[in-house]
Short mmCIF file of C-alpha atoms in Angstrom, two decimals:
data_model
loop_
_atom_site.label_atom_id
_atom_site.label_comp_id
_atom_site.label_asym_id
_atom_site.label_seq_id
_atom_site.Cartn_x
_atom_site.Cartn_y
_atom_site.Cartn_z
CA MET P 1 104.27 104.20 80.21
CA LYS P 2 102.86 102.47 83.46
CA LYS P 3 101.84 105.59 85.88
CA ILE P 4 101.77 104.34 90.06
CA LEU P 5 99.85 107.43 92.22
CA ILE P 6 101.26 107.63 95.48
CA ILE P 7 99.23 108.81 98.18
CA SER P 8 101.03 110.56 100.92
CA SER P 9 101.81 113.69 103.41
CA GLU P 10 104.29 116.61 103.82
CA TYR P 11 103.59 118.11 107.32
CA THR P 12 102.67 114.07 109.43
CA GLY P 13 106.26 113.72 110.76
CA HIS P 14 109.27 113.69 107.68
CA GLY P 15 108.45 109.71 107.95
CA HIS P 16 106.02 109.26 105.28
CA LYS P 17 107.46 112.42 103.43
CA SER P 18 111.04 109.69 103.51
CA VAL P 19 108.83 106.76 102.18
CA HIS P 20 108.10 108.08 99.00
CA THR P 21 110.82 110.13 98.11
CA ALA P 22 112.41 106.30 98.51
CA ILE P 23 109.95 105.06 96.80
CA ILE P 24 110.05 107.54 94.20
CA GLN P 25 113.67 107.81 94.05
CA GLY P 26 114.42 104.06 93.52
CA ILE P 27 111.78 103.88 90.37
CA SER P 28 113.86 106.88 89.32
CA LYS P 29 117.18 104.38 88.87
CA LEU P 30 115.86 100.93 88.09
CA TYR P 31 112.39 102.22 85.86
CA LYS P 32 113.17 105.22 84.65
CA ASP P 33 111.87 104.92 81.09
CA GLU P 34 108.27 102.70 82.18
CA ILE P 35 107.21 104.35 84.86
CA ASP P 36 105.83 107.29 85.93
CA CYS P 37 105.14 108.21 89.63
CA LYS P 38 103.24 111.21 90.95
CA VAL P 39 102.81 112.41 94.67
CA VAL P 40 99.79 113.49 95.75
CA ASN P 41 99.79 114.89 99.26
CA GLY P 42 95.88 113.35 100.43
CA PHE P 43 94.88 116.51 102.99
CA GLU P 44 95.17 118.44 100.15
CA LEU P 45 92.76 116.37 98.42
CA ALA P 46 90.07 117.73 101.08
CA ASN P 47 89.05 121.29 102.36
CA LYS P 48 90.91 123.93 104.19
CA LYS P 49 90.24 121.69 107.56
CA PHE P 50 91.95 118.90 106.74
CA GLU P 51 95.23 120.42 106.00
CA VAL P 52 95.45 122.87 109.34
CA LEU P 53 94.80 119.29 111.07
CA GLU P 54 98.05 118.18 108.82
CA ARG P 55 99.42 121.27 110.29
CA LEU P 56 99.10 120.83 113.63
CA TYR P 57 100.73 117.39 114.38
CA ASN P 58 103.94 118.89 115.08
CA PRO P 59 102.97 121.16 117.44
CA CYS P 60 100.61 118.16 118.89
CA VAL P 61 103.62 116.05 119.47
CA LYS P 62 105.55 118.24 120.25
CA TYR P 63 103.43 119.82 123.37
CA PHE P 64 100.70 117.39 123.63
CA PRO P 65 101.64 114.02 123.51
CA ASP P 66 99.40 112.27 125.31
CA MET P 67 96.17 113.62 123.64
CA TRP P 68 99.13 112.38 120.38
CA SER P 69 98.63 109.08 121.80
CA LYS P 70 94.35 109.48 122.31
CA LEU P 71 93.85 110.07 119.12
CA PHE P 72 96.21 107.27 117.95
CA LEU P 73 94.49 104.98 120.01
CA LEU P 74 91.16 106.13 118.76
CA SER P 75 91.55 105.73 115.13
CA ASP P 76 92.89 102.18 116.19
CA LYS P 77 89.16 101.11 117.71
CA ASN P 78 87.50 103.64 115.05
CA THR P 79 88.35 103.28 111.56
CA ASN P 80 85.45 102.92 110.09
CA PHE P 81 84.52 106.80 111.09
CA PHE P 82 88.01 108.06 109.94
CA ASN P 83 87.39 105.94 106.87
CA LYS P 84 84.45 107.34 105.75
CA ASN P 85 84.53 110.90 107.47
CA THR P 86 87.76 110.52 104.91
CA SER P 87 86.44 109.54 102.56
CA LYS P 88 83.60 112.16 102.43
CA ASN P 89 86.53 115.15 102.26
CA ILE P 90 88.50 113.74 99.04
CA GLU P 91 86.22 112.24 97.31
CA LYS P 92 85.69 114.98 94.87
CA GLU P 93 89.49 116.26 93.77
CA PHE P 94 90.05 112.47 93.71
CA ILE P 95 87.83 111.53 91.33
CA LYS P 96 89.24 114.67 89.41
CA LEU P 97 92.60 113.23 89.76
CA LEU P 98 91.85 109.87 88.87
CA ASN P 99 90.56 111.07 85.55
CA TYR P 100 92.85 113.10 84.85
CA TYR P 101 96.35 111.35 85.63
CA GLY P 102 94.99 107.92 85.21
CA PRO P 103 96.71 105.59 87.57
CA ASP P 104 97.59 101.67 86.64
CA LEU P 105 98.44 101.11 90.43
CA ILE P 106 98.00 103.37 93.53
CA LEU P 107 100.96 103.48 96.86
CA SER P 108 99.34 104.21 100.29
CA VAL P 109 102.16 105.05 102.36
CA HIS P 110 99.75 107.02 104.82
CA PRO P 111 97.26 104.90 107.32
CA LEU P 112 94.51 107.90 106.93
CA PHE P 113 93.97 106.87 102.87
CA ASN P 114 93.91 103.31 103.03
CA GLY P 115 90.39 102.80 103.27
CA SER P 116 89.07 105.29 102.47
CA VAL P 117 90.45 105.85 99.14
CA LEU P 118 88.90 102.47 98.90
CA ASN P 119 85.80 103.47 99.70
CA ILE P 120 85.64 105.32 97.05
CA LEU P 121 86.73 103.06 94.19
CA GLU P 122 84.09 100.52 95.82
CA LYS P 123 81.89 103.06 95.02
CA TYR P 124 82.06 104.36 92.02
CA ASN P 125 83.20 100.67 91.35
CA ILE P 126 86.75 101.60 89.66
CA LYS P 127 89.13 98.56 89.01
CA ILE P 128 92.85 99.87 89.67
CA LYS P 129 94.72 97.99 92.20
CA PHE P 130 95.53 99.66 95.27
CA TYR P 131 98.39 98.55 97.49
CA THR P 132 99.47 99.58 101.20
CA LEU P 133 102.69 100.18 102.29
CA ILE P 134 103.25 100.09 106.27
CA THR P 135 105.54 102.94 107.27
CA ASP P 136 105.30 102.27 111.61
CA ILE P 137 108.24 100.03 111.94
CA ILE P 138 106.20 98.10 114.65
CA SER P 139 103.37 99.93 116.22
CA VAL P 140 100.85 99.16 113.92
CA THR P 141 96.50 100.14 114.30
CA ASN P 142 93.81 98.82 112.23
CA ILE P 143 93.64 102.01 110.67
CA TRP P 144 96.28 100.81 108.05
CA LEU P 145 94.67 97.57 107.40
CA ASP P 146 91.82 97.10 104.74
CA ASN P 147 91.28 93.61 103.36
CA ARG P 148 90.51 95.05 100.28
CA SER P 149 94.05 95.88 99.85
CA ASP P 150 95.39 94.44 97.20
CA LYS P 151 98.84 93.53 99.02
CA ILE P 152 99.75 95.35 101.84
CA ILE P 153 103.97 96.02 102.36
CA SER P 154 104.83 95.21 106.21
CA PRO P 155 107.31 97.39 108.03
CA SER P 156 108.33 94.03 110.00
CA ILE P 157 107.51 90.02 111.06
CA GLU P 158 106.17 90.75 114.12
CA VAL P 159 103.49 93.44 111.94
CA SER P 160 103.28 89.92 109.40
CA ASN P 161 102.12 88.43 112.43
CA PHE P 162 99.69 90.70 113.27
CA ILE P 163 97.95 92.34 110.60
CA ALA P 164 97.42 88.12 109.60
CA GLU P 165 95.78 88.16 113.15
CA ASN P 166 93.75 90.81 112.47
CA GLY P 167 92.08 89.51 108.88
CA ILE P 168 94.15 90.30 106.17
CA ASP P 169 94.56 87.47 104.01
CA LYS P 170 97.71 86.05 104.36
CA GLU P 171 98.75 86.20 100.36
CA LYS P 172 98.59 89.58 100.86
CA ILE P 173 100.65 90.65 103.49
CA LEU P 174 104.08 91.14 101.49
CA THR P 175 107.20 91.78 105.08
CA PHE P 176 109.98 93.64 103.06
CA GLY P 177 111.41 96.57 105.44
CA ILE P 178 110.67 100.25 105.68
CA PRO P 179 112.51 101.72 102.43
CA VAL P 180 114.65 104.64 103.64
CA ARG P 181 116.02 107.50 101.16
CA GLU P 182 119.34 106.50 98.36
CA LYS P 183 121.75 107.55 100.56
CA PHE P 184 120.89 106.50 103.84
CA SER P 185 122.53 102.91 103.60
CA SER P 186 125.89 101.26 104.91
CA ILE P 187 129.51 101.98 102.97
CA TYR P 188 130.45 98.36 104.03
CA PHE P 189 129.77 95.93 101.90
CA ASN P 190 130.60 92.97 103.61
CA ILE P 191 130.71 91.57 107.71
CA GLU P 192 134.90 91.40 107.59
CA ASP P 193 135.16 95.40 106.42
CA LEU P 194 132.39 96.43 108.57
CA ARG P 195 134.19 95.24 111.43
CA LYS P 196 137.86 96.68 110.15
CA ASN P 197 136.30 99.40 110.29
CA THR P 198 134.87 99.77 113.94
CA ASN P 199 135.61 101.78 116.90
CA LEU P 200 136.87 99.46 119.32
CA ASN P 201 139.80 101.68 121.07
CA GLY P 202 138.90 105.73 119.30
CA LYS P 203 137.55 108.86 120.61
CA LEU P 204 133.87 108.01 121.13
CA LYS P 205 131.49 110.18 118.39
CA ILE P 206 128.30 110.37 119.72
CA LEU P 207 125.75 111.83 117.69
CA LEU P 208 122.50 113.84 119.46
CA LEU P 209 119.11 113.87 117.08
CA ASN P 210 117.28 116.51 118.72
CA ASN P 211 113.16 116.20 118.54
CA SER P 212 111.53 118.81 120.04
CA GLU P 213 113.27 117.60 123.00
CA LYS P 214 113.46 120.74 125.78
CA SER P 215 116.96 121.92 125.85
CA LYS P 216 116.95 121.90 129.40
CA ARG P 217 117.41 117.99 128.70
CA ILE P 218 120.05 118.12 125.87
CA TYR P 219 121.73 120.39 128.06
CA TYR P 220 122.14 117.82 130.58
CA ILE P 221 122.94 115.16 128.23
CA ILE P 222 125.84 116.86 126.81
CA LYS P 223 127.57 117.77 130.41
CA LYS P 224 127.05 114.28 131.64
CA LEU P 225 128.67 112.37 127.92
CA HIS P 226 131.57 114.98 128.66
CA GLU P 227 131.85 113.76 132.08
CA LYS P 228 131.59 110.76 131.52
CA TYR P 229 133.77 109.76 128.24
CA ASP P 230 136.20 111.23 126.12
CA CYS P 231 134.04 112.31 123.48
CA ASP P 232 133.34 114.07 120.20
CA ILE P 233 129.15 114.90 120.29
CA THR P 234 127.58 116.04 117.34
CA VAL P 235 123.29 117.40 118.23
CA VAL P 236 121.53 118.24 115.18
CA CYS P 237 118.58 119.91 115.55
CA GLY P 238 116.45 119.72 112.46
CA ARG P 239 114.71 122.65 111.27
CA ASN P 240 113.69 123.08 114.74
CA ARG P 241 115.17 126.67 114.37
CA ASN P 242 113.98 127.95 118.62
CA SER P 243 115.42 124.10 119.82
CA TYR P 244 118.99 125.46 118.03
CA ARG P 245 119.24 128.71 119.55
CA ARG P 246 117.52 127.06 123.08
CA ILE P 247 120.20 124.63 123.19
CA LYS P 248 123.46 127.63 121.17
CA TYR P 249 122.23 129.98 124.03
CA ARG P 250 123.24 127.36 126.78
CA LEU P 251 125.77 126.28 125.77
CA ARG P 252 126.78 130.05 125.57
CA ASP P 253 129.68 129.44 128.84
CA TYR P 254 129.82 125.46 128.14
CA LYS P 255 134.05 124.55 127.81
CA LYS P 256 133.52 121.85 125.73
CA GLU P 257 133.45 121.58 122.00
CA VAL P 258 130.04 120.48 120.77
CA ASN P 259 129.17 120.10 117.26
CA LEU P 260 125.84 121.60 116.99
CA ILE P 261 124.22 122.04 113.19
CA GLY P 262 120.67 123.01 112.33
CA TYR P 263 119.22 121.25 109.52
CA THR P 264 121.42 119.49 107.24
CA ASN P 265 121.07 117.36 103.91
CA GLU P 266 124.32 115.35 105.48
CA LEU P 267 122.71 113.11 107.46
CA PHE P 268 123.54 110.23 106.01
CA LYS P 269 126.61 111.00 106.53
CA LEU P 270 127.10 111.53 110.10
CA PHE P 271 125.15 107.95 110.80
CA GLN P 272 127.48 106.61 108.82
CA ASN P 273 130.48 108.63 110.70
CA ASN P 274 129.57 108.45 114.04
CA ASP P 275 129.55 105.36 116.44
CA ILE P 276 126.50 105.19 118.73
CA LEU P 277 123.00 107.89 118.24
CA ILE P 278 120.97 109.11 120.79
CA THR P 279 117.16 109.66 119.76
CA ARG P 280 114.00 109.20 120.39
CA CYS P 281 112.59 106.29 118.01
CA GLY P 282 110.14 107.26 114.97
CA SER P 283 110.21 104.47 112.61
CA LEU P 284 111.70 106.54 109.79
CA SER P 285 115.64 107.80 111.96
CA VAL P 286 115.18 104.28 113.38
CA ALA P 287 115.35 102.42 109.86
CA GLU P 288 117.66 105.13 108.47
CA ALA P 289 119.82 104.61 111.07
CA ILE P 290 119.77 100.82 111.07
CA ASN P 291 120.54 101.25 107.23
CA CYS P 292 123.75 103.78 108.11
CA ILE P 293 124.82 100.96 110.63
CA ILE P 294 125.22 102.77 114.02
CA PRO P 295 123.70 101.40 117.19
CA ILE P 296 120.80 103.10 118.89
CA ILE P 297 120.56 104.19 122.64
CA SER P 298 116.27 105.26 122.45
CA MET P 299 115.69 108.60 124.56
CA GLY P 300 112.26 108.38 124.20
CA ALA P 301 109.15 107.63 121.78
CA LEU P 302 106.24 109.49 121.34
CA PRO P 303 103.31 107.53 123.23
CA GLY P 304 101.09 104.83 120.90
CA GLN P 305 102.77 105.49 117.72
CA GLU P 306 105.76 104.82 119.08
CA GLU P 307 105.88 103.46 121.73
CA ASP P 308 107.06 100.14 121.54
CA THR P 309 109.50 100.92 119.05
CA PRO P 310 112.71 100.97 121.25
CA ILE P 311 111.73 97.60 122.83
CA TYR P 312 111.18 95.90 119.12
CA LEU P 313 115.06 97.81 119.04
CA GLU P 314 116.25 95.87 121.91
CA LYS P 315 114.80 92.67 121.06
CA ASN P 316 116.19 92.42 117.79
CA GLY P 317 119.44 93.28 118.67
CA LEU P 318 119.61 97.12 117.13
CA GLY P 319 120.06 99.22 119.79
CA TYR P 320 118.91 99.62 123.92
CA SER P 321 115.24 101.12 125.00
CA THR P 322 115.95 104.07 128.53
CA SER P 323 113.50 103.88 130.72
CA SER P 324 115.04 107.68 132.27
CA THR P 325 117.11 109.47 130.89
CA ASN P 326 120.20 108.29 133.60
CA ASP P 327 119.26 105.14 131.53
CA ILE P 328 120.55 106.60 129.15
CA PHE P 329 124.53 106.74 130.31
CA CYS P 330 123.92 102.80 131.60
CA LYS P 331 123.61 102.00 128.12
CA ILE P 332 126.51 103.42 126.43
CA ASP P 333 128.85 101.85 129.22
CA ILE P 334 126.93 98.40 128.37
CA LEU P 335 127.46 99.22 124.59
CA LEU P 336 131.88 100.30 125.87
CA GLU P 337 132.70 97.40 128.09
CA ASN P 338 134.96 94.56 127.67
CA GLY P 339 136.12 96.73 124.33
CA ARG P 340 133.10 97.50 123.14
CA LYS P 341 132.06 94.50 122.12
CA LYS P 342 128.47 94.84 122.32
CA LEU P 343 128.60 98.03 120.25
CA LEU P 344 130.25 95.29 117.42
CA GLU P 345 127.68 93.07 118.57
CA ILE P 346 125.16 96.04 117.21
CA ARG P 347 126.55 96.91 114.21
CA GLU P 348 126.71 93.21 113.13
CA ALA P 349 122.83 92.29 113.56
CA GLN P 350 122.26 96.14 111.57
CA PHE P 351 124.36 94.88 109.34
CA ASN P 352 123.00 91.17 109.09
CA TYR P 353 119.40 93.03 110.09
CA TYR P 354 116.60 91.27 106.91
CA GLY P 355 114.95 94.77 106.78
CA ARG P 356 117.94 96.72 105.98
CA ASP P 357 118.92 97.72 102.38
CA MET P 358 115.05 97.33 101.26
CA ARG P 359 113.83 99.84 98.42
CA ASP P 360 115.15 98.52 95.76
CA LYS P 361 112.96 94.74 96.38
CA ILE P 362 109.89 96.71 97.43
CA VAL P 363 110.23 99.25 94.48
CA LYS P 364 111.08 95.73 91.97
CA TYR P 365 108.29 93.45 93.06
CA ILE P 366 105.82 96.68 92.59
CA ALA P 367 107.65 97.30 89.04
CA ASP P 368 107.44 93.20 88.19
CA GLU P 369 103.90 93.40 89.29
CA LEU P 370 103.11 95.86 87.31
CA VAL P 371 105.36 96.04 84.01
CA TYR P 372 106.52 92.43 83.03
CA ASN P 373 103.58 91.01 84.79
CA ASN P 374 101.36 93.83 82.94
CA ILE P 375 98.60 93.89 85.88
CA GLU P 376 95.18 92.90 85.13
CA ASN P 377 91.51 94.54 87.04
CA LYS P 378 90.46 93.02 90.41
#
């Protein structure tokens, strides 16, 4: 049985974890008896300081987004420093892991564990195939890139062009998309079925995905949605209990019904069963929404890491970027004009999007290289 070691993280947003979960699901579905897959949190290979840094990610992007943006840009301009420092901190435990597990292929889905891991493999002259799977849909820094990688799996055509222009050999670049978890897929199998089931006349169903937004802003959006449209509103707060409590408190005397949800295992159903998604544009949330076919309206993006994603959505006809909170409603107006023509067009564009339903294709590519072509040492 062949072995794949996936290097990921647990607490730097939900994206890396979602991607490695998707890959494991795909391998389990297609190659259960041929490939064993082990996931390691790269931060846990280092000392406690690294683990603390990992857990600081979420508070940092929530309360100090501008600081995070500067760190993001710093990693772009100082890749050698970050890679050398990470290599030094994870080297001992990483070598132990290799000796214990003996992988045939290493797949990194976190930017901090590309060049750093390749440094260690090079230092010890260890011949193991190394793949990188980029989890940022458009805004990619150089810390993702290392020409020593055997293959780099790109999430978009734009990223493929960028990395080719920044020193990566073209034959190493594979343009797929971002793999999403098993249940995050369209319930439609053809475009005619999608058109027939698009809500062009009925009561509007709007899903608001609250990514650490202030409760005051969420409450304002809810009120304005009800004032302007005949709609049902669902708000998902995820694991952020404080956000849930604050929004619930603001809604205590609110006269209209709002479906307020904390964490849910059925987010995919909400994506599939609502007409419009309002969210901050994290790459994985966007990828999951596109796979489920729900038009996306951005209510912001994390500076640096996500700031180009709303523009990417609009450029590809997958959703809309916005310039302010009130611009959210202007974009909804556009979706609803002329019998909801734009809403249908965006759903069709999402259905036809080249980066949709990529999990099994990515897994098959890796498996074909690993199992059937009997990957040789570099």
